[in-house]
Amino acid sequence: MKRSIFRGACVEMASPMRADGSLDRERTMEAAEELLGAGADALLLASRIGEGASLSPEERLDLTAWCRRAARGRLPIVLDVSCSAALALRAKTAGADAAVLSPPPGLSQDDLFHALAHAAQEAGLPVLVRGEGKRIGLRTYRRLSALSNVCGVIEDGCDAGRLARLRAACGQLPVYADGDLGTAAALALGARGAVSPLANLVPGDAHRMCFSFFRGDAALCQQDQLYWLPLIRALRPGAPAVKEALRLTGHDAGPCRDGKALPPAAAKRLRAALRETGLLLDRFAENVG
């Protein structure tokens, strides 16, 4: 087995922003400290939940440096660099322990391999490849797994058949569940953990879901998966849902940069799920239908 970048629940961290859409340095460092203290196993920055598509390379590197300073080496800091070889090259200097690469759209599998391999080789630090559904073929994964610094794959934990084929094809390459919906199923197939939006809110519980399985208590892992299922589903809209959930639980990360808000029906489901799990602050409870 290749060295794991992390075990357990990696927080797919929301990027704290001010009202004007700029990154909030102080709140970022506070959030990193809070997540670490509450049981986070790693931080993934500038990903989908982190609104990475709206961030400049410099902003991604700033997030990395701020979280590195807050964490002081106590947990891995992972930066999503898309498929940018230039950004991957700078990630280590900014303080990243690893980088996440995701596939550019519209490429053949051969071109996809060469693009990801080039970025991985430029990185000079361990990388995880995020599959983005089924855009990366198993043969391409097998070729990538032969690269010395490709240390894991992030794939949909709900697709058990694909995960099983991936594990069989790539042998000792660690696999991580993408999102929280299929964490228990992915762990049962040998996953080393999950990239977790839920962990923005309950990092300790997301950690427990993974480590109860690692300790041999699959029943507790399954129990936690089912308990958090309504909230996991309510967070599926992505960054707007996670940021609204943080606001409703007293951990405001500011607005989404694009100003996008949750549709009323999705906001209602989110409030109901937060109330059911006891996370909703009292001052917001009266608005739950």
GROMACS .gro file of N, CA, C and O in nm, residues 201-262:
model
  248
  201LEU      N    1  -1.921   2.102   0.968
  201LEU     CA    2  -2.014   2.122   1.080
  201LEU      C    3  -1.983   2.032   1.198
  201LEU      O    4  -1.989   2.076   1.313
  202VAL      N    5  -1.952   1.906   1.172
  202VAL     CA    6  -1.929   1.809   1.279
  202VAL      C    7  -1.804   1.726   1.249
  202VAL      O    8  -1.812   1.606   1.222
  203PRO      N    9  -1.687   1.788   1.254
  203PRO     CA   10  -1.565   1.714   1.219
  203PRO      C   11  -1.541   1.593   1.308
  203PRO      O   12  -1.492   1.490   1.262
  204GLY      N   13  -1.576   1.604   1.435
  204GLY     CA   14  -1.556   1.490   1.524
  204GLY      C   15  -1.643   1.373   1.489
  204GLY      O   16  -1.599   1.257   1.497
  205ASP      N   17  -1.766   1.398   1.449
  205ASP     CA   18  -1.856   1.289   1.412
  205ASP      C   19  -1.816   1.227   1.279
  205ASP      O   20  -1.828   1.106   1.260
  206ALA      N   21  -1.770   1.311   1.184
  206ALA     CA   22  -1.721   1.256   1.058
  206ALA      C   23  -1.597   1.169   1.081
  206ALA      O   24  -1.580   1.063   1.019
  207HIS      N   25  -1.512   1.214   1.173
  207HIS     CA   26  -1.395   1.133   1.212
  207HIS      C   27  -1.441   1.001   1.273
  207HIS      O   28  -1.388   0.894   1.239
  208ARG      N   29  -1.539   1.005   1.362
  208ARG     CA   30  -1.585   0.883   1.429
  208ARG      C   31  -1.644   0.784   1.330
  208ARG      O   32  -1.626   0.662   1.344
  209MET      N   33  -1.715   0.836   1.228
  209MET     CA   34  -1.774   0.746   1.129
  209MET      C   35  -1.666   0.660   1.064
  209MET      O   36  -1.686   0.541   1.040
  210CYS      N   37  -1.552   0.721   1.036
  210CYS     CA   38  -1.442   0.646   0.974
  210CYS      C   39  -1.371   0.557   1.074
  210CYS      O   40  -1.349   0.437   1.049
  211PHE      N   41  -1.335   0.613   1.188
  211PHE     CA   42  -1.249   0.538   1.280
  211PHE      C   43  -1.323   0.430   1.357
  211PHE      O   44  -1.260   0.334   1.403
  212SER      N   45  -1.454   0.441   1.371
  212SER     CA   46  -1.527   0.328   1.429
  212SER      C   47  -1.515   0.207   1.336
  212SER      O   48  -1.496   0.094   1.383
  213PHE      N   49  -1.519   0.231   1.205
  213PHE     CA   50  -1.500   0.120   1.111
  213PHE      C   51  -1.358   0.066   1.122
  213PHE      O   52  -1.337  -0.056   1.127
  214PHE      N   53  -1.259   0.155   1.124
  214PHE     CA   54  -1.120   0.110   1.133
  214PHE      C   55  -1.095   0.027   1.258
  214PHE      O   56  -1.013  -0.065   1.257
  215ARG      N   57  -1.168   0.059   1.367
  215ARG     CA   58  -1.150  -0.016   1.492
  215ARG      C   59  -1.233  -0.144   1.495
  215ARG      O   60  -1.233  -0.215   1.596
  216GLY      N   61  -1.306  -0.171   1.388
  216GLY     CA   62  -1.382  -0.296   1.381
  216GLY      C   63  -1.527  -0.286   1.419
  216GLY      O   64  -1.597  -0.387   1.427
  217ASP      N   65  -1.578  -0.163   1.443
  217ASP     CA   66  -1.718  -0.144   1.480
  217ASP      C   67  -1.796  -0.093   1.360
  217ASP      O   68  -1.834   0.024   1.352
  218ALA      N   69  -1.822  -0.183   1.265
  218ALA     CA   70  -1.895  -0.144   1.144
  218ALA      C   71  -2.037  -0.101   1.177
  218ALA      O   72  -2.094  -0.014   1.108
  219ALA      N   73  -2.095  -0.157   1.281
  219ALA     CA   74  -2.233  -0.121   1.317
  219ALA      C   75  -2.243   0.025   1.359
  219ALA      O   76  -2.338   0.095   1.321
  220LEU      N   77  -2.146   0.074   1.435
  220LEU     CA   78  -2.147   0.214   1.476
  220LEU      C   79  -2.125   0.305   1.355
  220LEU      O   80  -2.189   0.410   1.343
  221CYS      N   81  -2.036   0.266   1.266
  221CYS     CA   82  -2.014   0.342   1.143
  221CYS      C   83  -2.144   0.354   1.064
  221CYS      O   84  -2.182   0.463   1.019
  222GLN      N   85  -2.214   0.243   1.048
  222GLN     CA   86  -2.341   0.245   0.974
  222GLN      C   87  -2.446   0.329   1.047
  222GLN      O   88  -2.523   0.402   0.984
  223GLN      N   89  -2.448   0.319   1.179
  223GLN     CA   90  -2.542   0.398   1.258
  223GLN      C   91  -2.519   0.546   1.236
  223GLN      O   92  -2.614   0.624   1.218
  224ASP      N   93  -2.392   0.588   1.239
  224ASP     CA   94  -2.360   0.729   1.217
  224ASP      C   95  -2.397   0.772   1.074
  224ASP      O   96  -2.448   0.883   1.053
  225GLN      N   97  -2.370   0.686   0.977
  225GLN     CA   98  -2.404   0.717   0.838
  225GLN      C   99  -2.554   0.745   0.825
  225GLN      O  100  -2.596   0.843   0.762
  226LEU      N  101  -2.635   0.662   0.886
  226LEU     CA  102  -2.781   0.678   0.877
  226LEU      C  103  -2.829   0.798   0.957
  226LEU      O  104  -2.922   0.868   0.915
  227TYR      N  105  -2.768   0.822   1.072
  227TYR     CA  106  -2.809   0.937   1.155
  227TYR      C  107  -2.789   1.068   1.081
  227TYR      O  108  -2.875   1.157   1.084
  228TRP      N  109  -2.674   1.082   1.014
  228TRP     CA  110  -2.642   1.208   0.949
  228TRP      C  111  -2.697   1.217   0.807
  228TRP      O  112  -2.681   1.320   0.740
  229LEU      N  113  -2.763   1.113   0.760
  229LEU     CA  114  -2.807   1.108   0.620
  229LEU      C  115  -2.895   1.228   0.579
  229LEU      O  116  -2.872   1.287   0.472
  230PRO      N  117  -2.996   1.268   0.659
  230PRO     CA  118  -3.076   1.384   0.616
  230PRO      C  119  -2.993   1.510   0.598
  230PRO      O  120  -3.014   1.586   0.503
  231LEU      N  121  -2.897   1.533   0.687
  231LEU     CA  122  -2.813   1.653   0.674
  231LEU      C  123  -2.717   1.639   0.556
  231LEU      O  124  -2.692   1.735   0.483
  232ILE      N  125  -2.662   1.519   0.538
  232ILE     CA  126  -2.574   1.496   0.422
  232ILE      C  127  -2.647   1.529   0.293
  232ILE      O  128  -2.593   1.596   0.205
  233ARG      N  129  -2.771   1.484   0.283
  233ARG     CA  130  -2.850   1.513   0.163
  233ARG      C  131  -2.880   1.662   0.150
  233ARG      O  132  -2.876   1.718   0.040
  234ALA      N  133  -2.907   1.726   0.262
  234ALA     CA  134  -2.940   1.869   0.258
  234ALA      C  135  -2.820   1.954   0.219
  234ALA      O  136  -2.836   2.068   0.173
  235LEU      N  137  -2.699   1.901   0.236
  235LEU     CA  138  -2.578   1.974   0.198
  235LEU      C  139  -2.538   1.951   0.053
  235LEU      O  140  -2.442   2.012   0.005
  236ARG      N  141  -2.611   1.867  -0.017
  236ARG     CA  142  -2.573   1.829  -0.154
  236ARG      C  143  -2.566   1.946  -0.252
  236ARG      O  144  -2.489   1.940  -0.349
  237PRO      N  145  -2.643   2.054  -0.233
  237PRO     CA  146  -2.626   2.167  -0.326
  237PRO      C  147  -2.487   2.228  -0.326
  237PRO      O  148  -2.455   2.309  -0.414
  238GLY      N  149  -2.403   2.194  -0.230
  238GLY     CA  150  -2.264   2.239  -0.234
  238GLY      C  151  -2.237   2.360  -0.148
  238GLY      O  152  -2.292   2.375  -0.038
  239ALA      N  153  -2.152   2.449  -0.197
  239ALA     CA  154  -2.105   2.562  -0.117
  239ALA      C  155  -2.218   2.647  -0.060
  239ALA      O  156  -2.211   2.685   0.058
  240PRO      N  157  -2.324   2.680  -0.136
  240PRO     CA  158  -2.430   2.762  -0.075
  240PRO      C  159  -2.495   2.694   0.045
  240PRO      O  160  -2.526   2.760   0.145
  241ALA      N  161  -2.513   2.561   0.037
  241ALA     CA  162  -2.575   2.489   0.148
  241ALA      C  163  -2.482   2.481   0.268
  241ALA      O  164  -2.523   2.500   0.383
  242VAL      N  165  -2.354   2.455   0.243
  242VAL     CA  166  -2.258   2.445   0.354
  242VAL      C  167  -2.243   2.580   0.422
  242VAL      O  168  -2.243   2.590   0.546
  243LYS      N  169  -2.235   2.688   0.346
  243LYS     CA  170  -2.220   2.820   0.407
  243LYS      C  171  -2.346   2.861   0.484
  243LYS      O  172  -2.338   2.922   0.591
  244GLU      N  173  -2.462   2.826   0.432
  244GLU     CA  174  -2.585   2.855   0.505
  244GLU      C  175  -2.592   2.772   0.633
  244GLU      O  176  -2.632   2.823   0.739
  245ALA      N  177  -2.550   2.647   0.626
  245ALA     CA  178  -2.548   2.563   0.746
  245ALA      C  179  -2.452   2.618   0.851
  245ALA      O  180  -2.482   2.618   0.971
  246LEU      N  181  -2.336   2.667   0.807
  246LEU     CA  182  -2.242   2.727   0.901
  246LEU      C  183  -2.303   2.850   0.967
  246LEU      O  184  -2.288   2.871   1.088
  247ARG      N  185  -2.373   2.931   0.890
  247ARG     CA  186  -2.439   3.050   0.947
  247ARG      C  187  -2.543   3.011   1.052
  247ARG      O  188  -2.549   3.071   1.160
  248LEU      N  189  -2.622   2.908   1.022
  248LEU     CA  190  -2.730   2.867   1.110
  248LEU      C  191  -2.681   2.796   1.236
  248LEU      O  192  -2.758   2.776   1.330
  249THR      N  193  -2.554   2.758   1.236
  249THR     CA  194  -2.498   2.691   1.353
  249THR      C  195  -2.395   2.777   1.425
  249THR      O  196  -2.323   2.729   1.513
  250GLY      N  197  -2.384   2.903   1.388
  250GLY     CA  198  -2.298   2.996   1.459
  250GLY      C  199  -2.153   2.997   1.415
  250GLY      O  200  -2.066   3.043   1.489
  251HIS      N  201  -2.126   2.951   1.293
  251HIS     CA  202  -1.988   2.947   1.242
  251HIS      C  203  -1.982   3.017   1.106
  251HIS      O  204  -1.928   2.963   1.009
  252ASP      N  205  -2.035   3.135   1.099
  252ASP     CA  206  -2.055   3.206   0.972
  252ASP      C  207  -1.925   3.216   0.892
  252ASP      O  208  -1.823   3.263   0.942
  253ALA      N  209  -1.931   3.170   0.766
  253ALA     CA  210  -1.817   3.179   0.675
  253ALA      C  211  -1.841   3.283   0.567
  253ALA      O  212  -1.770   3.285   0.466
  254GLY      N  213  -1.943   3.367   0.586
  254GLY     CA  214  -1.971   3.472   0.489
  254GLY      C  215  -2.049   3.420   0.370
  254GLY      O  216  -2.088   3.304   0.363
  255PRO      N  217  -2.069   3.507   0.272
  255PRO     CA  218  -2.148   3.470   0.155
  255PRO      C  219  -2.065   3.390   0.054
  255PRO      O  220  -1.942   3.385   0.062
  256CYS      N  221  -2.134   3.330  -0.040
  256CYS     CA  222  -2.065   3.274  -0.157
  256CYS      C  223  -2.023   3.390  -0.246
  256CYS      O  224  -2.094   3.490  -0.259
  257ARG      N  225  -1.909   3.375  -0.309
  257ARG     CA  226  -1.855   3.484  -0.390
  257ARG      C  227  -1.949   3.521  -0.504
  257ARG      O  228  -1.961   3.639  -0.540
  258ASP      N  229  -2.014   3.421  -0.564
  258ASP     CA  230  -2.102   3.451  -0.676
  258ASP      C  231  -2.239   3.501  -0.632
  258ASP      O  232  -2.327   3.526  -0.715
  259GLY      N  233  -2.259   3.516  -0.501
  259GLY     CA  234  -2.386   3.565  -0.449
  259GLY      C  235  -2.498   3.464  -0.454
  259GLY      O  236  -2.612   3.497  -0.421
  260LYS      N  237  -2.466   3.341  -0.493
  260LYS     CA  238  -2.569   3.239  -0.509
  260LYS      C  239  -2.624   3.199  -0.374
  260LYS      O  240  -2.549   3.171  -0.280
  261ALA      N  241  -2.757   3.196  -0.365
  261ALA     CA  242  -2.823   3.155  -0.241
  261ALA      C  243  -2.901   3.027  -0.264
  261ALA      O  244  -2.932   2.990  -0.378
  262LEU      N  245  -2.934   2.959  -0.156
  262LEU     CA  246  -3.013   2.837  -0.167
  262LEU      C  247  -3.156   2.869  -0.209
  262LEU      O  248  -3.214   2.966  -0.159
   0.00000   0.00000   0.00000
